[in-house]
mmCIF file of C-alpha atoms and ligand atoms in Angstrom:
data_model
loop_
_atom_site.group_PDB
_atom_site.id
_atom_site.type_symbol
_atom_site.label_atom_id
_atom_site.label_comp_id
_atom_site.label_asym_id
_atom_site.label_seq_id
_atom_site.Cartn_x
_atom_site.Cartn_y
_atom_site.Cartn_z
ATOM 1 C CA MET W 118 11.359 99.479 45.587
ATOM 2 C CA GLY W 119 13.026 96.476 44.478
ATOM 3 C CA ARG W 120 13.551 95.118 40.916
ATOM 4 C CA ALA W 121 10.576 92.785 41.187
ATOM 5 C CA LYS W 122 8.201 91.401 43.491
ATOM 6 C CA LYS W 123 7.963 87.700 42.738
ATOM 7 C CA VAL W 124 10.457 85.931 40.800
ATOM 8 C CA VAL W 125 10.845 82.372 39.552
ATOM 9 C CA LEU W 126 14.474 81.159 39.493
ATOM 10 C CA ALA W 127 15.930 78.489 37.504
ATOM 11 C CA TYR W 128 17.453 76.383 40.114
ATOM 12 C CA SER W 129 20.145 73.490 39.757
ATOM 13 C CA GLY W 130 21.191 72.901 43.302
ATOM 14 C CA GLY W 131 24.602 74.157 43.060
ATOM 15 C CA VAL W 132 26.208 77.096 44.894
ATOM 16 C CA ASP W 133 25.465 79.960 42.893
ATOM 17 C CA THR W 134 22.000 79.377 41.960
ATOM 18 C CA SER W 135 21.423 78.825 46.093
ATOM 19 C CA VAL W 136 22.976 82.064 46.541
ATOM 20 C CA CYS W 137 20.809 83.924 44.205
ATOM 21 C CA ILE W 138 17.932 83.114 46.626
ATOM 22 C CA PRO W 139 19.199 85.245 49.396
ATOM 23 C CA TYR W 140 20.776 87.648 47.017
ATOM 24 C CA LEU W 141 17.761 88.349 45.277
ATOM 25 C CA LYS W 142 15.870 89.157 48.206
ATOM 26 C CA GLN W 143 18.555 90.943 50.151
ATOM 27 C CA GLU W 144 20.405 93.254 47.707
ATOM 28 C CA TRP W 145 17.533 93.506 44.994
ATOM 29 C CA GLY W 146 14.445 93.787 47.074
ATOM 30 C CA VAL W 147 12.497 90.737 45.616
ATOM 31 C CA GLU W 148 9.576 89.753 47.876
ATOM 32 C CA GLU W 149 9.306 86.392 47.232
ATOM 33 C CA VAL W 150 11.551 83.557 45.256
ATOM 34 C CA ILE W 151 10.122 80.467 43.571
ATOM 35 C CA THR W 152 12.440 78.028 42.374
ATOM 36 C CA LEU W 153 12.080 75.708 39.307
ATOM 37 C CA ALA W 154 14.531 72.528 39.091
ATOM 38 C CA ALA W 155 14.124 70.920 35.640
ATOM 39 C CA ASP W 156 14.612 67.440 35.187
ATOM 40 C CA LEU W 157 16.158 66.768 31.871
ATOM 41 C CA GLY W 158 17.395 63.231 32.310
ATOM 42 C CA GLN W 159 20.726 64.335 34.126
ATOM 43 C CA GLY W 160 20.422 61.645 36.723
ATOM 44 C CA ASP W 161 20.432 63.914 39.622
ATOM 45 C CA GLU W 162 18.218 63.199 42.841
ATOM 46 C CA LEU W 163 15.702 65.891 42.791
ATOM 47 C CA GLU W 164 14.273 65.639 46.175
ATOM 48 C CA PRO W 165 17.331 66.849 47.925
ATOM 49 C CA ILE W 166 17.637 69.840 45.594
ATOM 50 C CA ARG W 167 13.803 70.622 45.822
ATOM 51 C CA GLN W 168 14.654 70.631 49.759
ATOM 52 C CA LYS W 169 17.800 72.779 49.487
ATOM 53 C CA ALA W 170 16.001 75.580 47.640
ATOM 54 C CA LEU W 171 13.494 75.688 50.482
ATOM 55 C CA ASN W 172 16.333 75.742 53.086
ATOM 56 C CA SER W 173 17.997 78.545 51.026
ATOM 57 C CA GLY W 174 14.826 80.807 51.404
ATOM 58 C CA ALA W 175 12.581 79.847 48.348
ATOM 59 C CA SER W 176 8.771 80.282 49.275
ATOM 60 C CA VAL W 177 7.798 77.510 46.712
ATOM 61 C CA SER W 178 10.247 74.800 45.185
ATOM 62 C CA LEU W 179 9.206 73.335 41.849
ATOM 63 C CA VAL W 180 10.567 70.179 40.067
ATOM 64 C CA ALA W 181 9.698 69.855 36.545
ATOM 65 C CA ASN W 182 10.164 66.505 34.950
ATOM 66 C CA ALA W 183 10.599 67.572 31.414
ATOM 67 C CA THR W 184 12.937 64.707 29.979
ATOM 68 C CA GLU W 185 10.222 63.634 27.433
ATOM 69 C CA ARG W 186 9.467 67.142 26.120
ATOM 70 C CA PHE W 187 13.134 67.670 25.903
ATOM 71 C CA ILE W 188 13.722 64.810 23.676
ATOM 72 C CA ALA W 189 10.658 64.895 21.732
ATOM 73 C CA ASP W 190 10.181 68.662 21.202
ATOM 74 C CA TYR W 191 13.722 69.791 20.896
ATOM 75 C CA ALA W 192 16.107 67.092 20.234
ATOM 76 C CA PHE W 193 14.306 65.143 17.591
ATOM 77 C CA PRO W 194 13.657 68.280 15.708
ATOM 78 C CA ALA W 195 17.282 69.341 15.658
ATOM 79 C CA LEU W 196 18.216 65.851 14.620
ATOM 80 C CA LYS W 197 15.842 66.152 11.514
ATOM 81 C CA ALA W 198 17.880 69.291 10.801
ATOM 82 C CA ASN W 199 21.162 67.424 11.331
ATOM 83 C CA ALA W 200 21.913 70.262 13.694
ATOM 84 C CA LEU W 201 25.735 70.521 14.279
ATOM 85 C CA TYR W 202 27.004 73.824 15.491
ATOM 86 C CA GLU W 203 30.453 74.817 13.346
ATOM 87 C CA ASN W 204 29.971 71.069 11.725
ATOM 88 C CA ARG W 205 30.832 69.621 15.104
ATOM 89 C CA TYR W 206 28.839 70.108 17.954
ATOM 90 C CA PRO W 207 25.272 68.810 18.322
ATOM 91 C CA LEU W 208 23.881 71.326 20.496
ATOM 92 C CA SER W 209 23.235 69.126 23.710
ATOM 93 C CA THR W 210 23.321 71.920 26.031
ATOM 94 C CA ALA W 211 21.813 74.535 23.620
ATOM 95 C CA LEU W 212 18.757 72.785 23.038
ATOM 96 C CA ALA W 213 18.034 72.517 26.751
ATOM 97 C CA ARG W 214 17.894 76.224 27.159
ATOM 98 C CA PRO W 215 14.872 77.276 25.245
ATOM 99 C CA LEU W 216 12.793 74.425 27.207
ATOM 100 C CA ILE W 217 14.051 75.547 30.683
ATOM 101 C CA ALA W 218 13.039 79.211 29.533
ATOM 102 C CA LYS W 219 9.682 77.969 28.561
ATOM 103 C CA LEU W 220 9.142 76.118 31.965
ATOM 104 C CA LEU W 221 10.196 79.313 33.752
ATOM 105 C CA VAL W 222 7.598 81.419 31.657
ATOM 106 C CA GLU W 223 5.096 78.610 32.324
ATOM 107 C CA ALA W 224 5.531 78.752 36.292
ATOM 108 C CA ALA W 225 5.794 82.818 36.571
ATOM 109 C CA GLU W 226 2.456 82.774 34.678
ATOM 110 C CA GLU W 227 0.879 80.168 37.042
ATOM 111 C CA TYR W 228 2.325 81.909 40.163
ATOM 112 C CA GLY W 229 1.618 85.453 39.014
ATOM 113 C CA ALA W 230 5.455 86.382 39.040
ATOM 114 C CA ASP W 231 6.656 89.666 37.327
ATOM 115 C CA ALA W 232 10.097 88.619 36.734
ATOM 116 C CA VAL W 233 12.283 85.140 36.155
ATOM 117 C CA ALA W 234 15.874 84.805 36.988
ATOM 118 C CA HIS W 235 18.687 82.558 36.146
ATOM 119 C CA GLY W 236 22.318 82.121 37.571
ATOM 120 C CA CYS W 237 24.153 82.405 34.174
ATOM 121 C CA THR W 238 27.436 84.725 34.050
ATOM 122 C CA GLY W 239 27.951 87.527 31.358
ATOM 123 C CA LYS W 240 30.491 85.524 29.381
ATOM 124 C CA GLY W 241 28.467 82.633 27.998
ATOM 125 C CA ASN W 242 25.950 81.662 25.401
ATOM 126 C CA ASP W 243 23.336 80.368 28.098
ATOM 127 C CA GLN W 244 22.520 83.978 29.283
ATOM 128 C CA VAL W 245 21.509 84.794 25.878
ATOM 129 C CA ARG W 246 19.602 81.639 25.135
ATOM 130 C CA PHE W 247 17.478 82.213 28.343
ATOM 131 C CA ASP W 248 17.021 86.084 27.901
ATOM 132 C CA VAL W 249 15.953 85.869 24.417
ATOM 133 C CA SER W 250 13.815 82.780 24.741
ATOM 134 C CA ILE W 251 11.963 84.361 27.882
ATOM 135 C CA ALA W 252 11.404 87.647 25.893
ATOM 136 C CA ALA W 253 9.855 85.653 22.981
ATOM 137 C CA LEU W 254 7.471 83.780 25.040
ATOM 138 C CA ASN W 255 6.597 86.572 27.261
ATOM 139 C CA PRO W 256 8.084 89.942 26.499
ATOM 140 C CA ASN W 257 6.175 91.373 29.709
ATOM 141 C CA LEU W 258 8.314 89.405 32.221
ATOM 142 C CA LYS W 259 11.563 90.944 33.580
ATOM 143 C CA VAL W 260 14.637 88.708 33.455
ATOM 144 C CA LEU W 261 16.959 88.951 36.544
ATOM 145 C CA ALA W 262 20.852 87.573 36.154
ATOM 146 C CA PRO W 263 22.334 88.419 39.585
ATOM 147 C CA ALA W 264 25.412 86.312 38.870
ATOM 148 C CA ARG W 265 25.857 88.686 35.781
ATOM 149 C CA GLU W 266 26.242 91.618 37.953
ATOM 150 C CA TRP W 267 27.161 90.661 41.608
ATOM 151 C CA GLY W 268 31.042 90.656 40.660
ATOM 152 C CA MET W 269 31.808 87.842 43.360
ATOM 153 C CA SER W 270 34.789 85.284 42.965
ATOM 154 C CA ARG W 271 33.804 81.918 43.652
ATOM 155 C CA GLU W 272 35.151 82.111 47.410
ATOM 156 C CA GLN W 273 33.110 85.453 47.801
ATOM 157 C CA THR W 274 29.961 83.637 46.534
ATOM 158 C CA ILE W 275 30.546 80.505 49.087
ATOM 159 C CA ALA W 276 31.158 82.950 51.858
ATOM 160 C CA TYR W 277 28.097 84.886 50.790
ATOM 161 C CA GLY W 278 26.275 81.855 50.906
ATOM 162 C CA GLU W 279 27.266 80.696 54.322
ATOM 163 C CA LYS W 280 26.319 83.941 55.860
ATOM 164 C CA CYS W 281 22.890 83.081 54.777
ATOM 165 C CA GLY W 282 23.036 79.605 55.914
ATOM 166 C CA ILE W 283 23.825 77.757 52.585
ATOM 167 C CA PRO W 284 26.367 75.264 53.359
ATOM 168 C CA SER W 285 29.635 75.421 50.990
ATOM 169 C CA PRO W 286 29.955 72.510 48.968
ATOM 170 C CA VAL W 287 31.149 69.408 50.860
ATOM 171 C CA LYS W 288 33.228 67.667 48.220
ATOM 172 C CA LYS W 289 36.525 69.239 46.929
ATOM 173 C CA SER W 290 35.041 70.966 44.100
ATOM 174 C CA SER W 291 36.085 69.708 40.708
ATOM 175 C CA PRO W 292 38.038 71.939 38.526
ATOM 176 C CA TYR W 293 35.723 71.528 35.591
ATOM 177 C CA SER W 294 32.303 73.149 34.694
ATOM 178 C CA VAL W 295 29.736 70.341 33.566
ATOM 179 C CA ASP W 296 26.588 70.865 32.005
ATOM 180 C CA LEU W 297 24.642 67.657 31.784
ATOM 181 C CA ASN W 298 21.349 66.417 30.519
ATOM 182 C CA LEU W 299 19.990 63.152 28.578
ATOM 183 C CA LEU W 300 21.618 64.016 25.456
ATOM 184 C CA GLY W 301 25.153 64.363 26.981
ATOM 185 C CA ARG W 302 27.621 66.201 28.797
ATOM 186 C CA SER W 303 29.640 69.603 28.149
ATOM 187 C CA ILE W 304 32.809 69.947 30.012
ATOM 188 C CA GLU W 305 34.970 72.910 30.276
ATOM 189 C CA ALA W 306 37.418 75.158 32.552
ATOM 190 C CA GLY W 307 40.243 73.871 34.706
ATOM 191 C CA PRO W 308 43.048 72.384 32.858
ATOM 192 C CA LEU W 309 40.842 72.490 29.386
ATOM 193 C CA GLU W 310 41.671 76.041 29.400
ATOM 194 C CA ASP W 311 44.810 75.512 27.590
ATOM 195 C CA PRO W 312 44.003 74.202 24.317
ATOM 196 C CA TRP W 313 47.020 72.340 23.828
ATOM 197 C CA VAL W 314 46.357 70.317 26.878
ATOM 198 C CA GLU W 315 44.865 66.754 26.230
ATOM 199 C CA PRO W 316 41.785 66.195 28.407
ATOM 200 C CA LEU W 317 42.444 63.727 31.071
ATOM 201 C CA GLU W 318 40.405 60.479 31.055
ATOM 202 C CA GLU W 319 38.716 61.880 34.326
ATOM 203 C CA VAL W 320 36.573 64.184 32.264
ATOM 204 C CA TYR W 321 34.810 61.684 30.761
ATOM 205 C CA ALA W 322 31.557 59.789 31.816
ATOM 206 C CA LEU W 323 29.366 58.511 29.381
ATOM 207 C CA THR W 324 31.896 56.826 26.998
ATOM 208 C CA LYS W 325 34.878 54.326 27.524
ATOM 209 C CA ALA W 326 38.327 55.052 26.768
ATOM 210 C CA ILE W 327 39.400 53.255 23.739
ATOM 211 C CA GLU W 328 41.543 50.845 25.305
ATOM 212 C CA ASN W 329 38.770 49.526 27.447
ATOM 213 C CA THR W 330 36.173 49.178 24.581
ATOM 214 C CA PRO W 331 35.283 45.764 23.330
ATOM 215 C CA ASN W 332 37.613 43.994 21.013
ATOM 216 C CA GLU W 333 34.789 42.809 18.682
ATOM 217 C CA PRO W 334 32.461 45.045 16.717
ATOM 218 C CA GLU W 335 29.016 45.233 17.591
ATOM 219 C CA TYR W 336 26.143 45.815 15.023
ATOM 220 C CA ILE W 337 22.978 47.591 15.799
ATOM 221 C CA GLU W 338 19.871 48.829 13.634
ATOM 222 C CA ILE W 339 18.276 51.953 14.070
ATOM 223 C CA GLY W 340 14.739 52.480 12.541
ATOM 224 C CA PHE W 341 13.272 55.792 11.854
ATOM 225 C CA ASP W 342 9.638 57.247 11.030
ATOM 226 C CA ARG W 343 9.711 60.224 9.071
ATOM 227 C CA GLY W 344 12.920 61.643 10.291
ATOM 228 C CA SER W 345 12.644 60.412 14.122
ATOM 229 C CA PRO W 346 14.199 57.458 15.358
ATOM 230 C CA VAL W 347 11.838 54.936 16.507
ATOM 231 C CA SER W 348 13.350 51.536 16.959
ATOM 232 C CA ILE W 349 16.564 49.868 18.052
ATOM 233 C CA ASP W 350 17.187 46.516 16.461
ATOM 234 C CA GLY W 351 13.504 46.171 15.612
ATOM 235 C CA GLU W 352 12.183 46.957 19.197
ATOM 236 C CA ALA W 353 10.175 50.083 19.272
ATOM 237 C CA LEU W 354 11.154 52.581 21.857
ATOM 238 C CA ASN W 355 9.967 56.122 23.085
ATOM 239 C CA PRO W 356 12.117 58.892 22.349
ATOM 240 C CA VAL W 357 13.642 58.865 26.207
ATOM 241 C CA SER W 358 14.239 55.045 26.182
ATOM 242 C CA LEU W 359 15.710 55.145 22.829
ATOM 243 C CA ILE W 360 18.273 57.673 23.888
ATOM 244 C CA THR W 361 18.926 56.270 26.990
ATOM 245 C CA LYS W 362 19.651 52.764 25.523
ATOM 246 C CA LEU W 363 21.618 54.145 22.568
ATOM 247 C CA ASN W 364 23.782 56.300 24.964
ATOM 248 C CA GLN W 365 24.647 53.255 26.715
ATOM 249 C CA LEU W 366 25.227 50.863 23.591
ATOM 250 C CA VAL W 367 27.549 53.524 21.641
ATOM 251 C CA GLY W 368 29.043 54.898 24.659
ATOM 252 C CA ASN W 369 30.449 51.261 25.625
ATOM 253 C CA HIS W 370 32.409 51.410 22.146
ATOM 254 C CA GLY W 371 33.968 55.004 23.118
ATOM 255 C CA ILE W 372 31.709 56.775 20.640
ATOM 256 C CA GLY W 373 30.514 60.236 20.714
ATOM 257 C CA ARG W 374 33.713 62.319 22.197
ATOM 258 C CA ILE W 375 34.436 65.776 20.722
ATOM 259 C CA ASP W 376 37.258 67.971 21.789
ATOM 260 C CA MET W 377 36.801 71.464 19.833
ATOM 261 C CA VAL W 378 37.479 75.431 20.024
ATOM 262 C CA GLU W 379 34.394 77.066 19.383
ATOM 263 C CA ASN W 380 33.129 80.357 18.626
ATOM 264 C CA ARG W 381 30.727 81.661 21.354
ATOM 265 C CA LEU W 382 28.064 84.307 20.304
ATOM 266 C CA VAL W 383 29.879 86.950 22.657
ATOM 267 C CA GLY W 384 33.049 86.783 20.794
ATOM 268 C CA ILE W 385 35.141 84.524 23.016
ATOM 269 C CA LYS W 386 36.521 81.406 21.620
ATOM 270 C CA SER W 387 36.217 78.482 24.303
ATOM 271 C CA ARG W 388 37.589 74.988 24.442
ATOM 272 C CA GLU W 389 34.877 72.605 25.198
ATOM 273 C CA ILE W 390 34.728 68.707 25.353
ATOM 274 C CA TYR W 391 31.358 66.947 24.534
ATOM 275 C CA GLU W 392 30.145 63.576 25.230
ATOM 276 C CA VAL W 393 27.324 63.081 23.047
ATOM 277 C CA PRO W 394 27.050 59.262 22.314
ATOM 278 C CA ALA W 395 23.443 58.671 21.276
ATOM 279 C CA LEU W 396 23.027 62.020 19.297
ATOM 280 C CA SER W 397 25.997 61.806 17.546
ATOM 281 C CA VAL W 398 25.260 58.263 15.917
ATOM 282 C CA LEU W 399 21.810 59.676 15.297
ATOM 283 C CA ILE W 400 22.882 62.392 13.274
ATOM 284 C CA GLN W 401 25.019 60.081 11.212
ATOM 285 C CA ALA W 402 22.261 57.509 10.594
ATOM 286 C CA HIS W 403 19.657 60.476 9.970
ATOM 287 C CA ARG W 404 21.896 61.753 7.229
ATOM 288 C CA GLU W 405 22.613 58.290 5.996
ATOM 289 C CA LEU W 406 18.798 57.593 5.398
ATOM 290 C CA GLU W 407 18.328 61.132 3.810
ATOM 291 C CA SER W 408 21.077 60.204 1.117
ATOM 292 C CA LEU W 409 18.791 57.179 0.269
ATOM 293 C CA THR W 410 15.253 59.026 0.595
ATOM 294 C CA LEU W 411 15.732 62.305 -0.693
ATOM 295 C CA THR W 412 16.410 63.724 -4.173
ATOM 296 C CA GLY W 413 19.809 65.180 -4.737
ATOM 297 C CA ASP W 414 18.577 69.004 -5.067
ATOM 298 C CA VAL W 415 16.629 68.574 -1.658
ATOM 299 C CA THR W 416 19.548 66.823 -0.036
ATOM 300 C CA GLN W 417 21.906 69.866 -1.123
ATOM 301 C CA TYR W 418 19.868 72.570 -0.384
ATOM 302 C CA LYS W 419 18.917 71.293 3.053
ATOM 303 C CA ARG W 420 22.709 71.429 4.025
ATOM 304 C CA GLY W 421 22.589 75.285 3.718
ATOM 305 C CA ILE W 422 19.350 75.325 5.900
ATOM 306 C CA GLU W 423 21.025 72.908 8.511
ATOM 307 C CA GLU W 424 23.754 75.215 8.859
ATOM 308 C CA THR W 425 21.739 78.449 9.403
ATOM 309 C CA TYR W 426 19.435 76.363 11.697
ATOM 310 C CA SER W 427 22.500 75.257 13.814
ATOM 311 C CA LYS W 428 23.815 78.770 14.246
ATOM 312 C CA ILE W 429 20.672 80.248 15.285
ATOM 313 C CA VAL W 430 19.799 77.541 17.707
ATOM 314 C CA TYR W 431 23.329 77.999 19.095
ATOM 315 C CA ASN W 432 22.668 81.679 19.258
ATOM 316 C CA GLY W 433 19.479 81.620 21.276
ATOM 317 C CA LEU W 434 17.090 82.167 18.280
ATOM 318 C CA TRP W 435 14.939 78.783 19.046
ATOM 319 C CA TYR W 436 11.721 80.911 19.398
ATOM 320 C CA SER W 437 12.354 83.156 16.196
ATOM 321 C CA PRO W 438 10.391 83.463 13.027
ATOM 322 C CA LEU W 439 13.310 82.614 11.102
ATOM 323 C CA LYS W 440 13.718 79.314 13.084
ATOM 324 C CA ALA W 441 9.943 78.676 12.733
ATOM 325 C CA ALA W 442 10.215 79.019 8.846
ATOM 326 C CA LEU W 443 13.248 76.696 8.773
ATOM 327 C CA ASP W 444 11.416 74.252 10.662
ATOM 328 C CA ALA W 445 8.467 74.308 8.073
ATOM 329 C CA PHE W 446 11.124 73.435 5.366
ATOM 330 C CA ILE W 447 12.633 70.665 7.344
ATOM 331 C CA GLU W 448 9.454 69.149 8.352
ATOM 332 C CA GLN W 449 8.092 68.937 4.970
ATOM 333 C CA THR W 450 11.309 67.181 3.694
ATOM 334 C CA GLN W 451 11.030 64.385 6.286
ATOM 335 C CA ALA W 452 7.696 62.764 5.005
ATOM 336 C CA ARG W 453 9.628 59.886 3.343
ATOM 337 C CA VAL W 454 12.743 59.382 5.786
ATOM 338 C CA SER W 455 11.672 56.434 7.307
ATOM 339 C CA GLY W 456 13.689 53.149 7.178
ATOM 340 C CA THR W 457 16.368 51.271 8.542
ATOM 341 C CA ILE W 458 20.195 52.040 9.059
ATOM 342 C CA ARG W 459 22.700 49.440 9.980
ATOM 343 C CA ILE W 460 25.700 50.566 12.086
ATOM 344 C CA LYS W 461 28.996 49.041 13.182
ATOM 345 C CA LEU W 462 30.282 50.237 16.443
ATOM 346 C CA PHE W 463 34.123 49.429 16.964
ATOM 347 C CA LYS W 464 36.710 51.353 18.684
ATOM 348 C CA GLY W 465 35.330 54.659 18.894
ATOM 349 C CA ASN W 466 34.097 54.626 15.314
ATOM 350 C CA ALA W 467 30.136 54.294 14.172
ATOM 351 C CA THR W 468 30.543 53.186 10.541
ATOM 352 C CA MET W 469 27.154 53.098 8.516
ATOM 353 C CA VAL W 470 26.999 49.658 6.978
ATOM 354 C CA GLY W 471 23.841 49.446 5.514
ATOM 355 C CA ARG W 472 20.563 51.370 4.544
ATOM 356 C CA LYS W 473 17.100 50.382 3.504
ATOM 357 C CA SER W 474 13.831 52.243 2.881
ATOM 358 C CA ASP W 475 10.344 51.594 1.474
ATOM 359 C CA TYR W 476 10.808 55.147 0.048
ATOM 360 C CA SER W 477 14.316 54.450 -1.274
ATOM 361 C CA LEU W 478 15.200 56.546 -4.581
ATOM 362 C CA TYR W 479 18.074 54.153 -5.110
ATOM 363 C CA ASP W 480 17.326 52.061 -8.258
ATOM 364 C CA MET W 481 19.617 48.973 -8.709
ATOM 365 C CA ASP W 482 18.502 48.665 -12.409
ATOM 366 C CA LEU W 483 20.079 52.358 -13.136
ATOM 367 C CA ALA W 484 22.907 52.017 -10.687
ATOM 368 C CA THR W 485 24.316 48.596 -11.710
ATOM 369 C CA TYR W 486 27.354 47.825 -13.818
ATOM 370 C CA GLY W 487 25.966 44.400 -14.479
ATOM 371 C CA GLU W 488 23.964 43.313 -17.518
ATOM 372 C CA ASP W 489 20.651 44.180 -16.202
ATOM 373 C CA ASP W 490 21.753 47.799 -16.644
ATOM 374 C CA LEU W 491 18.377 49.729 -17.969
ATOM 375 C CA PHE W 492 20.030 53.373 -18.223
ATOM 376 C CA ASP W 493 20.198 54.453 -21.713
ATOM 377 C CA HIS W 494 23.856 55.184 -22.420
ATOM 378 C CA LYS W 495 23.225 56.805 -25.908
ATOM 379 C CA ALA W 496 21.222 59.507 -23.935
ATOM 380 C CA ALA W 497 24.441 60.554 -22.584
ATOM 381 C CA GLU W 498 25.902 61.942 -25.751
ATOM 382 C CA GLY W 499 23.046 64.661 -26.264
ATOM 383 C CA PHE W 500 22.903 65.442 -22.706
ATOM 384 C CA ILE W 501 26.496 66.137 -22.256
ATOM 385 C CA TYR W 502 26.375 68.309 -25.635
ATOM 386 C CA VAL W 503 23.635 70.535 -24.301
ATOM 387 C CA TRP W 504 25.031 70.680 -20.701
ATOM 388 C CA GLY W 505 28.673 71.602 -21.986
ATOM 389 C CA LEU W 506 27.237 74.250 -24.581
ATOM 390 C CA PRO W 507 27.737 77.476 -22.610
ATOM 391 C CA THR W 508 31.249 76.332 -21.838
ATOM 392 C CA ARG W 509 32.086 75.439 -25.805
ATOM 393 C CA VAL W 510 30.782 78.865 -26.596
ATOM 394 C CA TRP W 511 33.102 80.526 -24.008
ATOM 395 C CA SER W 512 35.699 78.675 -24.900
ATOM 396 C CA GLN W 513 35.489 79.511 -28.630
ATOM 397 C CA ARG W 514 35.354 83.300 -27.822
ATOM 398 C CA ASN W 515 38.139 83.688 -25.458
ATOM 399 C CA ARG W 516 40.777 81.074 -26.734
HETATM 400 N N1 LIG X 736 29.634 75.908 24.893
HETATM 401 C C1 LIG X 736 28.213 74.985 24.933
HETATM 402 C C2 LIG X 736 27.018 75.896 24.393
HETATM 403 O O1 LIG X 736 27.426 77.065 24.592
HETATM 404 C C3 LIG X 736 28.064 74.440 26.363
HETATM 405 C C4 LIG X 736 28.134 75.219 27.522
HETATM 406 C C5 LIG X 736 27.828 74.494 28.782
HETATM 407 N N2 LIG X 736 28.484 74.765 29.988
HETATM 408 C C6 LIG X 736 29.384 74.093 30.502
HETATM 409 N N3 LIG X 736 29.539 74.480 32.006
HETATM 410 N N4 LIG X 736 30.114 73.314 29.863
HETATM 411 O O2 LIG X 736 26.318 75.345 24.070
#
């Protein structure tokens, strides 16, 4: 008796997920493997990948074009939350996992599979995100993770594949491990494992080196509607086109590189390089618009929500009751986060230089130091007396 009869496997076309196909059948007694490759705008050619799964022994090879869902249903909600894990990483990889999990579960239900599988190892966050998301979406499905158990080295995996007719990688394999989608690239391993070593220029693909960026600044305007970006320089764009265009615009100025040591859920510290051009600028711009359109207390309270949100999304709890509750709060705050942010792009920096909104709470008559000032200066005295009263009493007793 095998571990499962019919399995839907998350498939990337790489050696590991390819080897998973014969491995599941030969070692774990699975009768049928259906593969699913998700297109999240990573720019891979999907037909060869679809074909490779069949050549590796898949009975059905599915390709899901999910880029629109990815941006509209995962990236934009996270943007409304200004989500940055440990204040820096905008979750470009983490956001893809709950969507892939959903695609796997949908396929498993459609094809009557009793399990889903993925190629994650036991050291990362992604295994947690897959396993927990799948359990949340359909707790009756088994989750199989062969690479977490097989204990094969890279060479052994390639050798196992060759025995099963899976050709070993043609190009000399890169020392880096790269995860890629429309939001950006996550790069780790190889020489990056030493946190003292500066990344070579070769790790980057979406952002220019500062030496090669334009010597003149460029100004752009991003329009938002209820917390979501909807236009660049007045041109209305759908979510996918907007991200695609913005990646190009800001990557050209070398904006969106992050080099950090982060804390994984499994307790390991890891050094990771991120390239997230559009997303990093959008978070800055969105925050800027919130500073104009939200009251101070909502802005400040929301910061705590954002931190919790970022942490639970990083930790795999996208489909959780806490996440749903935070979403409701965040959505409520976005009703009037509409307007335009003007941004200067220059030499690796995106600077927010202008902001406007029909819902702006900024009142020039109150803020001005000029003669149009409407603020009642005399009212300040009584206010300060009451505000400072507890401190005054405390001081009198304890001096
Ligand atoms: N550390 C990031 C995360 O947990 C990205 C991991 C992506 N994998 C990679 N091969 N770089 O979300």
